[in-house]
XYZ file of C-alpha atoms in Angstrom:
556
model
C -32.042 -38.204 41.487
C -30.537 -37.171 38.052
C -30.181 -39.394 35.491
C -26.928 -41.214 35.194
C -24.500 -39.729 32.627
C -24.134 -42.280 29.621
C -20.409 -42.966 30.424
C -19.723 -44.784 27.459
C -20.725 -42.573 24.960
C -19.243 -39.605 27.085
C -15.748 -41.820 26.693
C -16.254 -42.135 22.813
C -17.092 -38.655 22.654
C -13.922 -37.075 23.981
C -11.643 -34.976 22.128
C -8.189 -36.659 23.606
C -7.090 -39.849 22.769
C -7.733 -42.496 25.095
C -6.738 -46.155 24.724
C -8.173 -48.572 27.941
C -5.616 -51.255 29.193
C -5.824 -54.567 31.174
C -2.381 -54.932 33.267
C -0.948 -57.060 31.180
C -1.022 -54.419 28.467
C -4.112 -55.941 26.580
C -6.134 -53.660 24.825
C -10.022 -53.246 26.792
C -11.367 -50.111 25.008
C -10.579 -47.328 22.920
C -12.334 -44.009 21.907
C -12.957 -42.657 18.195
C -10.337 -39.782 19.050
C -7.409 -42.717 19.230
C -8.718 -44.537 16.275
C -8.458 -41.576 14.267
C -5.271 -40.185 15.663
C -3.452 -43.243 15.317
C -5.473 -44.968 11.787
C -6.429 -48.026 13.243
C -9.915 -49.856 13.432
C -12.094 -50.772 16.630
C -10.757 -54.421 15.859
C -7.224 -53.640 18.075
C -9.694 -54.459 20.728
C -8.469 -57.507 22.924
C -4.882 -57.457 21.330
C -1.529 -56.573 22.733
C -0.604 -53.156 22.701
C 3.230 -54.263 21.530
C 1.670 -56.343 19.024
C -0.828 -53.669 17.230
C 2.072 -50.448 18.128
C 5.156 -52.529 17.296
C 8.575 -50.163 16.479
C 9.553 -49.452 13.015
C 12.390 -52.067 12.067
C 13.001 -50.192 9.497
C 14.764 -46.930 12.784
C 17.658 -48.622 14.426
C 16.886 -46.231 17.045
C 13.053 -46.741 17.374
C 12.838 -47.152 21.226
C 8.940 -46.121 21.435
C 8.288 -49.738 22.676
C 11.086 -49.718 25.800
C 9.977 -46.694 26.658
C 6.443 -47.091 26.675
C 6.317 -50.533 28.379
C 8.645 -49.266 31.014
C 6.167 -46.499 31.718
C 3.244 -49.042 32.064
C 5.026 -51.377 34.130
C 5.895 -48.535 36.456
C 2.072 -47.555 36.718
C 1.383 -51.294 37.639
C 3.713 -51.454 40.321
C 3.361 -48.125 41.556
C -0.264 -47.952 41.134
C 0.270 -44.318 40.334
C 0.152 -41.731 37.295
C 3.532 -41.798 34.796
C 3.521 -38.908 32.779
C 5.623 -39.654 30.029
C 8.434 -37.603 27.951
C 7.541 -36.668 24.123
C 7.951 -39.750 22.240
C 8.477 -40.525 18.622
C 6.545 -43.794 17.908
C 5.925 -44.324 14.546
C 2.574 -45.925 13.895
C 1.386 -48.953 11.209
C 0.468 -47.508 7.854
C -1.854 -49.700 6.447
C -2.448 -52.472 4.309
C 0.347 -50.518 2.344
C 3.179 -51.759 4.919
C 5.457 -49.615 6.242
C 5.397 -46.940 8.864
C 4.385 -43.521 9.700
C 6.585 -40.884 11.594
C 4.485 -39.950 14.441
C 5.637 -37.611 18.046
C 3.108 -38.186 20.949
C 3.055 -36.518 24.607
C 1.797 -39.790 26.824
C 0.055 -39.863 30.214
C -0.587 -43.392 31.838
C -3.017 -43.324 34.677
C -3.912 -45.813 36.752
C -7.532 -47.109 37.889
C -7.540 -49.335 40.993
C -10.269 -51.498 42.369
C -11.869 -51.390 45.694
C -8.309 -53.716 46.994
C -5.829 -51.123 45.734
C -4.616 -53.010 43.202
C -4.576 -51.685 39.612
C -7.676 -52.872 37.540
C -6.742 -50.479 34.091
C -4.844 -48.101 32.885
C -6.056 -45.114 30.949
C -3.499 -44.121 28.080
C -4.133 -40.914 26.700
C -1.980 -38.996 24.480
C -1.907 -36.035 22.173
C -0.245 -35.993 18.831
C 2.137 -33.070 18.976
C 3.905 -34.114 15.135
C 3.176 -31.264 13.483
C 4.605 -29.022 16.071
C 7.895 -30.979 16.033
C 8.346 -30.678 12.408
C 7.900 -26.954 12.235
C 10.717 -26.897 14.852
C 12.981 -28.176 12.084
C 11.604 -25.555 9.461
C 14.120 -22.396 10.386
C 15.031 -20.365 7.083
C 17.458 -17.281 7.893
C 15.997 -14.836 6.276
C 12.220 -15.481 8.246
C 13.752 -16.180 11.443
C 12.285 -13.748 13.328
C 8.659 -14.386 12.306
C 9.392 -17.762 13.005
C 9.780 -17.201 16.555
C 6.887 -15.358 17.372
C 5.115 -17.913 15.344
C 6.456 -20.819 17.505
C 6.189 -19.032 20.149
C 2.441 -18.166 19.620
C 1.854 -22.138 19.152
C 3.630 -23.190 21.709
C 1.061 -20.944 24.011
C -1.850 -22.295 21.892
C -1.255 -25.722 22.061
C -0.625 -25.179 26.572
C -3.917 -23.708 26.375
C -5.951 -26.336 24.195
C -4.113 -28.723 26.047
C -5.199 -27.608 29.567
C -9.251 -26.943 27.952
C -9.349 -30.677 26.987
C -8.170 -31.606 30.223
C -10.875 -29.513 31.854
C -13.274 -31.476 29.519
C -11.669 -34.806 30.804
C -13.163 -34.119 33.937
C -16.371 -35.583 32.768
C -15.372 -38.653 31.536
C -13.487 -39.711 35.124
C -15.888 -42.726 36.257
C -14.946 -42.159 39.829
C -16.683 -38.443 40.041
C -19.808 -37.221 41.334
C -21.804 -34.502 39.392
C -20.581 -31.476 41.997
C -16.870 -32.150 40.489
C -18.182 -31.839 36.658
C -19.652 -28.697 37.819
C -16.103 -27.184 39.274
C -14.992 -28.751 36.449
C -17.551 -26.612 33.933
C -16.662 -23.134 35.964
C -12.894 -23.857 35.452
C -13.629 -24.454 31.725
C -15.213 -21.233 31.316
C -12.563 -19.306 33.346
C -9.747 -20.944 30.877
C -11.459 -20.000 27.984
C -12.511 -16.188 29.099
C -8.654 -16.114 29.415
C -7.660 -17.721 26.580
C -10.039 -15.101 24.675
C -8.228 -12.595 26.845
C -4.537 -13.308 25.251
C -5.933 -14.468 21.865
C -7.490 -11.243 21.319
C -4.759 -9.199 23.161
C -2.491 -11.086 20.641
C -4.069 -10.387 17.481
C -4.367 -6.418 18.386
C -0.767 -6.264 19.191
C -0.242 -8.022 15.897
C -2.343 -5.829 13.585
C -1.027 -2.503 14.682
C 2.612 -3.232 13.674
C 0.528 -4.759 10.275
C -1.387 -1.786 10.140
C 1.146 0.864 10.450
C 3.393 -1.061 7.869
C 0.561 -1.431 5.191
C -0.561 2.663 5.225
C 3.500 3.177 4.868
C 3.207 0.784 1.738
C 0.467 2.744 0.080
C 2.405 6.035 0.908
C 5.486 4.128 -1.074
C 2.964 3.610 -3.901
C 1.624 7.381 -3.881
C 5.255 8.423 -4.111
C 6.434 5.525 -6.616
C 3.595 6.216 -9.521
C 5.250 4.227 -11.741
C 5.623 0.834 -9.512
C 8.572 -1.252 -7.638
C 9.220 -4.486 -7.725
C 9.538 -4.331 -3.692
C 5.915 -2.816 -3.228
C 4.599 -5.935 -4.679
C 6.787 -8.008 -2.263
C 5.553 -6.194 0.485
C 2.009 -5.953 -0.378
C 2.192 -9.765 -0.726
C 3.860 -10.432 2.926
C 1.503 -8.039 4.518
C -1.847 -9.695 2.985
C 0.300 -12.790 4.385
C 0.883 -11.536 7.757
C -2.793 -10.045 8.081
C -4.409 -13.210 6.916
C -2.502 -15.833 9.971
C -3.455 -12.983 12.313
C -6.797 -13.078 11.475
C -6.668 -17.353 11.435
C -5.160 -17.366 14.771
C -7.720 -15.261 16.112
C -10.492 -17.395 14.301
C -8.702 -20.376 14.899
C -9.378 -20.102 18.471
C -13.025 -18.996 17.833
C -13.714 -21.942 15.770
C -12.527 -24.433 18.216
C -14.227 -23.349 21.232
C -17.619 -22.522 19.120
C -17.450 -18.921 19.600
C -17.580 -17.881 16.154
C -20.152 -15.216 15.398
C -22.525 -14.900 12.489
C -24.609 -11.759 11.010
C -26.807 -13.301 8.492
C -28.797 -12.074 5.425
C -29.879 -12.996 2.347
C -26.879 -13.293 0.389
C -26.087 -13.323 -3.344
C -22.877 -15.703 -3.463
C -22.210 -14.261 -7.032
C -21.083 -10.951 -5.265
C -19.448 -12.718 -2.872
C -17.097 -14.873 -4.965
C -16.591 -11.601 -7.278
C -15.429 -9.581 -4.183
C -13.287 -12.107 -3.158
C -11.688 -13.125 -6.311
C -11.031 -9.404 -6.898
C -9.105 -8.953 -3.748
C -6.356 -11.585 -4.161
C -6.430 -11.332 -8.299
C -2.982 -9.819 -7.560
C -1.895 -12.400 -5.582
C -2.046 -14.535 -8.378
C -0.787 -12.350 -10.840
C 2.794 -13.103 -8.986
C 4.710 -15.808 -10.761
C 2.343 -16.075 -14.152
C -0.184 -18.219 -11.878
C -4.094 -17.560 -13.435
C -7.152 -17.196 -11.626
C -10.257 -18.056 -13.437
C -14.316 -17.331 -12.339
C -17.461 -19.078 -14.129
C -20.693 -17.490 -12.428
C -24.104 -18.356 -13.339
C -26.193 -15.457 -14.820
C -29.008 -15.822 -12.232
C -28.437 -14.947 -8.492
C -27.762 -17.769 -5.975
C -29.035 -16.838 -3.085
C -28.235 -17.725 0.907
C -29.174 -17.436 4.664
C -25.429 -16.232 5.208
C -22.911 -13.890 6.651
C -21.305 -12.097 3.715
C -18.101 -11.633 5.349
C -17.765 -14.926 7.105
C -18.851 -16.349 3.591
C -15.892 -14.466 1.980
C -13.664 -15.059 4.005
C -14.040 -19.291 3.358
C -13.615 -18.513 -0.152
C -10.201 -16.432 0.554
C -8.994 -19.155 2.833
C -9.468 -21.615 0.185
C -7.997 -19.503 -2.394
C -4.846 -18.790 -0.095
C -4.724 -22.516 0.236
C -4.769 -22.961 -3.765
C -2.230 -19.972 -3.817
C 0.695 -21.632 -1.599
C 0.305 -25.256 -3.054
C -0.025 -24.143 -6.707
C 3.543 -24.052 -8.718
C 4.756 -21.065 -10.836
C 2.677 -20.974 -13.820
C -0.150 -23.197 -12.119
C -4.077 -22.370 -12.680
C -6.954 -21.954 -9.980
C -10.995 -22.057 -11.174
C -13.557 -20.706 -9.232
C -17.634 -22.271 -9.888
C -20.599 -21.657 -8.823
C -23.554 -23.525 -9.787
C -27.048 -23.710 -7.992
C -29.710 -26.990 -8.170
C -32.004 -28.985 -5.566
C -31.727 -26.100 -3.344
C -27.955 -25.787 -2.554
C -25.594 -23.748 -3.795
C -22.320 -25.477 -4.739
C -19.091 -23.296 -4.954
C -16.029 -25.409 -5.925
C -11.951 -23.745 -5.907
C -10.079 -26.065 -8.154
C -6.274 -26.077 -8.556
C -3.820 -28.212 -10.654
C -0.772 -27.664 -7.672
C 0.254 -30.256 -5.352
C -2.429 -32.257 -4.498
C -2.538 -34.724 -1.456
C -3.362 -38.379 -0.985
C -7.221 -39.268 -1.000
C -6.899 -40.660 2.372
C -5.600 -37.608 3.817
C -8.549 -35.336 2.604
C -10.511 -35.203 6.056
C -6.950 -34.225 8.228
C -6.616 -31.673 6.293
C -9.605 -29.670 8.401
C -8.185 -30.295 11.251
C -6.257 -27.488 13.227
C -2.868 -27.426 12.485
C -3.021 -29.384 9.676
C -1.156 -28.750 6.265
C -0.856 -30.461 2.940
C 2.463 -30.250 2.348
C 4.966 -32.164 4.477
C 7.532 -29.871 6.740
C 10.916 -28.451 4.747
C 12.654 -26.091 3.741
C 10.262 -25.456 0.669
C 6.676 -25.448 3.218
C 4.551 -22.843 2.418
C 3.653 -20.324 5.653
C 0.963 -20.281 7.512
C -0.476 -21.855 10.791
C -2.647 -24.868 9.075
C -6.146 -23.082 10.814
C -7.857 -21.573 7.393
C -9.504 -24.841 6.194
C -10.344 -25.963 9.742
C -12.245 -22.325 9.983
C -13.531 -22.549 6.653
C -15.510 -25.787 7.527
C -16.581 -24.077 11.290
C -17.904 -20.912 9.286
C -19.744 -22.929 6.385
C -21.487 -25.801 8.646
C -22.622 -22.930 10.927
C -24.010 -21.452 7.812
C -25.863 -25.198 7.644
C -23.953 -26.476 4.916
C -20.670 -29.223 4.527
C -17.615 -28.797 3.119
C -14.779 -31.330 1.113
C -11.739 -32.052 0.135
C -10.726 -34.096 -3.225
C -7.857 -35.062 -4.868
C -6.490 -37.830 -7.210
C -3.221 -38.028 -5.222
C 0.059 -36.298 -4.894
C 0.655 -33.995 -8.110
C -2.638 -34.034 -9.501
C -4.380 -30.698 -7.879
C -6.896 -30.507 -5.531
C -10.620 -29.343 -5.262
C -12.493 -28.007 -2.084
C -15.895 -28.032 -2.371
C -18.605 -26.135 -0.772
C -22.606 -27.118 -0.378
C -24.859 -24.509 1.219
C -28.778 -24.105 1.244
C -30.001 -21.802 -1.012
C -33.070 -19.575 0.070
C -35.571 -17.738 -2.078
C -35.430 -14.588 -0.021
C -34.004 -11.189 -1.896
C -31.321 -9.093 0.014
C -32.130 -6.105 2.251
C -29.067 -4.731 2.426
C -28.624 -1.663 -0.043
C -25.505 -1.743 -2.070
C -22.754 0.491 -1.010
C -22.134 3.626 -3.652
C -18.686 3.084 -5.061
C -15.545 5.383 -3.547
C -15.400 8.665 -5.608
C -11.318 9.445 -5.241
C -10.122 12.313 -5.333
C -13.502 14.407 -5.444
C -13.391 18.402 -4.483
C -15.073 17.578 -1.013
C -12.741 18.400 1.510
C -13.322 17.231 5.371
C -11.269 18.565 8.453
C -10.176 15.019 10.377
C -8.761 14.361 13.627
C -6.791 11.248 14.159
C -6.135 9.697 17.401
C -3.717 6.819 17.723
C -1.225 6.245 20.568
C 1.273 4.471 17.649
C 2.613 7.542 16.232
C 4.690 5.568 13.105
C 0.613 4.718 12.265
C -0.769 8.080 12.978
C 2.046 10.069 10.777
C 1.400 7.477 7.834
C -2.702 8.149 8.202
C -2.190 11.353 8.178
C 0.316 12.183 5.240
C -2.211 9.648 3.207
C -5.318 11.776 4.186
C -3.643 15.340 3.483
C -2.127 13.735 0.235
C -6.514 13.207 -0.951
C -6.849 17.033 -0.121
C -8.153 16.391 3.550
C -7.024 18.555 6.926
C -6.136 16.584 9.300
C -4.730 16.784 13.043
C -3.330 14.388 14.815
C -2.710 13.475 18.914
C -1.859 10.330 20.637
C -3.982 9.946 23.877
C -7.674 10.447 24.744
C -7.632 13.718 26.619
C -5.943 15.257 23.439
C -8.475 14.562 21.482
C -11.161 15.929 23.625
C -9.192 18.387 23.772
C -8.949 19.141 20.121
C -12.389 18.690 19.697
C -13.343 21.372 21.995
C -11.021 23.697 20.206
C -11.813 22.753 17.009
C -15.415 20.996 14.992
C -13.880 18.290 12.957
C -16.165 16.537 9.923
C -15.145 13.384 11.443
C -12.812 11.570 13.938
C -10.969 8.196 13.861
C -10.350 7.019 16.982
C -8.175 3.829 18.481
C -10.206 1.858 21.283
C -6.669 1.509 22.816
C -5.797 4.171 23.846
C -2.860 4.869 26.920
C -4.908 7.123 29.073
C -8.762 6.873 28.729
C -10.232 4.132 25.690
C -11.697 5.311 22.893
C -15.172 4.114 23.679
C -14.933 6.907 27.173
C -13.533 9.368 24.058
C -16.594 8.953 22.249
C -19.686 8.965 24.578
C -18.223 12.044 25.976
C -18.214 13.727 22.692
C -21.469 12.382 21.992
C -22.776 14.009 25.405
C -21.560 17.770 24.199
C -24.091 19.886 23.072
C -22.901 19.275 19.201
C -21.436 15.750 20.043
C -24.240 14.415 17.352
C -23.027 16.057 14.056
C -19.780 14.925 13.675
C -18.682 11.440 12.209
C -17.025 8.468 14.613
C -14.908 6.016 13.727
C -13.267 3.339 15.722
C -10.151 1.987 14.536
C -9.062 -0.793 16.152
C -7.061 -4.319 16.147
C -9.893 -5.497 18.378
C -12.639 -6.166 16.207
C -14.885 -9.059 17.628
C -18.548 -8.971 17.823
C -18.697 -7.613 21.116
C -15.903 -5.414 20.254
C -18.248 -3.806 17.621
C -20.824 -3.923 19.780
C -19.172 -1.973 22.663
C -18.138 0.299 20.074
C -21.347 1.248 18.872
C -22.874 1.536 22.237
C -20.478 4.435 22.818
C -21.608 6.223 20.484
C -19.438 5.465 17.102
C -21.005 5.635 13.814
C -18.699 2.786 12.150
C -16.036 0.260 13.296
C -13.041 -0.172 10.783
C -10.275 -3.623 11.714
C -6.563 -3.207 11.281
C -4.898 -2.763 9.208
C -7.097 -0.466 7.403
C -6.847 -0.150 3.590
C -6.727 3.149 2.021
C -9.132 2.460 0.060
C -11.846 1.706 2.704
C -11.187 4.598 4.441
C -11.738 6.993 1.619
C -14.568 4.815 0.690
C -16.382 5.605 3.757
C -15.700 9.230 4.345
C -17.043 9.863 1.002
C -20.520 8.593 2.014
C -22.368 12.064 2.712
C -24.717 10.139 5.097
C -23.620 8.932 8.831
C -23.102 5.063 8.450
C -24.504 2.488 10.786
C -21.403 0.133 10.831
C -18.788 -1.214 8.874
């Protein structure tokens, strides 16, 4: 026989909220998830429900009581499930009095004994404020985004929703192990789909992004001497790019499918390259980014991108919440084997005892309104995924609302020196001229890539489907070829182990360009035969960085 699942713990363990009843609406249990969700202590034990969740006197209207004891009474008499409207039912705030605005979506299930009659009842419930205050954030001028953005949440939060109800399986008392195995191969279905639209999502996403940034840095090839709107649309675009990218890694983070490539990482270069990338960022609206880096290397165990990207997540954070005017400091110091890297900001702040929610997914500093920065409320929950993977912890501090905020971030150093040669810088504009075929079935992004390329001197050709460019390629020997994985008849991947099968398929250059740009992604790509693996959208830059590089690359 198996050993017996520890119930208990399994209970305590569980990601929903679940508060035990007796019939008379006495409080028998409660997991850490409810404690947490609604601020209270394990000592709400053996009270009254009604007496620990009162309503707020201070909301005429405040009928989360009625509503909630009718639903329980029904479930006693009925001695079946009540699945509950969405509530508002404010909650206690403390020792501090007063009362906290808080939406729930209840379920109230019973459990009978062996005589029918109804021995508990399991409340569970999932705190669905945040959503209901971004349905009252609507500015006119960002309604569309706003749309797709609810929209998108809406979908997420079905899916999480339906996962943690999968995981609920194992905590019913009343199933035998074959159930918690259906329930295990229904989990993994759900989340091979949810993967599915996720990453379907973010590639739809990025090739509008993509196709709007190259026609940006055309704008700034033709407009030498600047425009105030570039900068505006340089800014929304790094905006855009960077929720696509936490949406996708959102999902990652929660389900534990985030990947890492490690090496032995300097963290100087890494806070340089990422402090360099958004410097402009914070050029807007006289805000000041500073950087104090030791003089020795601080080494890590660590993915350099992953590790860039929690430094640009925490700098995006500083960004929104810091005022006109407002300063950010980047440190890095290095003692008793961990590196500490701290992002510092005098904006906003938040109060001390709201410094762990704000890792949470969804979550935001500043309350909803018409003056809420954007953005989904996943980079600091991915930021803390990405650096405990990377064996290391991350916090939050502040003194309280107005007073700034610091995020700090501890991870082991290593004595190991890196093995990955640095990259020779871009050479723009050099005399080397390469013949380049495009293929991309969105033709706004293909004409953009291509009047950038022939603008640096290059020849380049153009088609929209597969068998064009096999096509092309037999009529023609190109230097190198970027290729979209998505294509409308045959995907790039078929595109480029059939050029690699031709009797001169091995001297030209392959590049996939693609919105899907996962591990496997990259993997499948270089299976097939391609030499590199660029994400949308695709900087200029990059691009012309790589094709300068007289060597094949492995990846990028």
């Amino acid at each position: 026989m198996p050993d017996v699942p520890d119930f208990r713990s399994l209970f305590d363990a569980t990601l929903s909220p679940l508060l035990i009843l007796s019939p008379d609406f006495t409080i028998v249990e409660v997991n850490r998830a409810y404690l947490t969700a609604t601020r209270t202590e394990r000592s709400i034990v053996g009270r009254p429900v009604f007496d620990v969740f009162p309503d707020n006197p201070d909301d005429p209207s405040a009928d989360g009581v009625a509503n909630l004891r009718r639903s329980l009474e029904t479930v006693v008499a009925s001695g079946r499930t009540d699945t509950m409207a969405l509530q508002r039912y404010d909650i206690p705030a403390g020792e501090e009095g007063g009362f906290t605005e808080r939406y729930w979506s209840p379920v109230n299930t019973p459990v009978l004994g062996a005589d029918g009659q109804v021995r508990y009842i399991i409340h569970r419930v999932e705190d669905v404020t945040e959503f209901v205050r971004l349905r009252r954030v609507g500015r006119e001028q960002r309604r569309a985004v706003a749309e797709a953005e609810m929209r998108a949440e809406g979908m997420e939060i079905d899916l999480f929703v339906r996962a943690r109800e999968i995981r609920e399986v194992n905590e019913q008392l009343s199933r035998a192990n074959h159930e918690l195995d259906a329930a295990g191969r229904r989990l993994r279905e759900e989340q091979q789909a949810k993967d599915r639209f996720i990453a379907t999502l973010s590639h739809e996403l990025r090739n509008p992004l993509a196709a709007a940034t190259a026609a940006t840095e055309l704008l700034a090839l033709d407009m030498p001497e600047g425009h105030p709107a570039l900068s505006v649309l340089e800014r929304q675009l790094s905006t855009l790019a960077r929720m696509s990218n936490d949406l996708l890694d959102g999902t990652r983070a929660v389900t534990g499918r985030l990947e890492l490539v490690c090496d032995a990482v300097d963290v100087r270069s890494v806070v340089q390259g990422a402090c360099a990338d958004i410097q402009g960022l914070f050029g807007h609206e006289d805000r000041t980014l500073t950087v104090v880096l030791p003089d020795e290397p601080v080494m890590v165990d660590g993915d350099r991108l992953r590790l860039a990207q929690v430094l640009t997540n925490l700098l995006s954070n500083a960004l929104k919440y810091t005022r006109p005017g407002g300063r950010t400091e980047v440190g890095l110091t290095a003692a008793d084997g961990q590196a500490r890297l701290t992002v510092r900001d005098d904006g906003i702040g938040f109060s001390p005892a709201q410094a762990e929610e704000l890792f949470g997914v969804f979550m935001r500093a500043a309350p909803a309104g018409p003056d809420t920065p954007e953005g989904l409320g996943l980079g600091l929950a991915v930021a803390r995924t990405v650096v405990e993977l990377h064996g290391g912890r991350i916090c939050a501090h502040s003194d309280g609302t107005g007073k700034g905020a610091t995020f700090t971030v501890l991870l082991p150093t290593t004595d190991a020196v890196s093995s990955r040669p640095s990259r020779p810088p871009a050479v723009h504009g050099s005399s080397r001229r390469l013949s380049l075929l495009i293929v991309e079935d969105n033709t706004d992004l293909a004409a953009t890539y291509r009047t950038l390329l022939e603008r640096q001197g290059h020849r380049v050709t153009a088609v929209h489907t597969g068998q064009d460019a096999l096509t092309a390629t037999e009529a023609h020997a190109f230097d190198a070829v970027l290729c979209d994985l998505g294509l409308p008849d045959i995907d790039g991947c078929a595109v480029a182990r059939t050029l690699r099968a031709r009797p001169d398929g091995g001297r030209m250059r392959l590049i996939a360009v693609s919105g899907f740009s996962q591990g496997s992604d990259r993997a499948l790509s270089r299976a097939a035969g391609f030499d590199a693996h660029l994400a949308k959208p695709l900087p200029l830059t990059d691009l012309l960085d790589l094709l300068e590089r007289p060597e094949r690359p492995d990846d990028a």
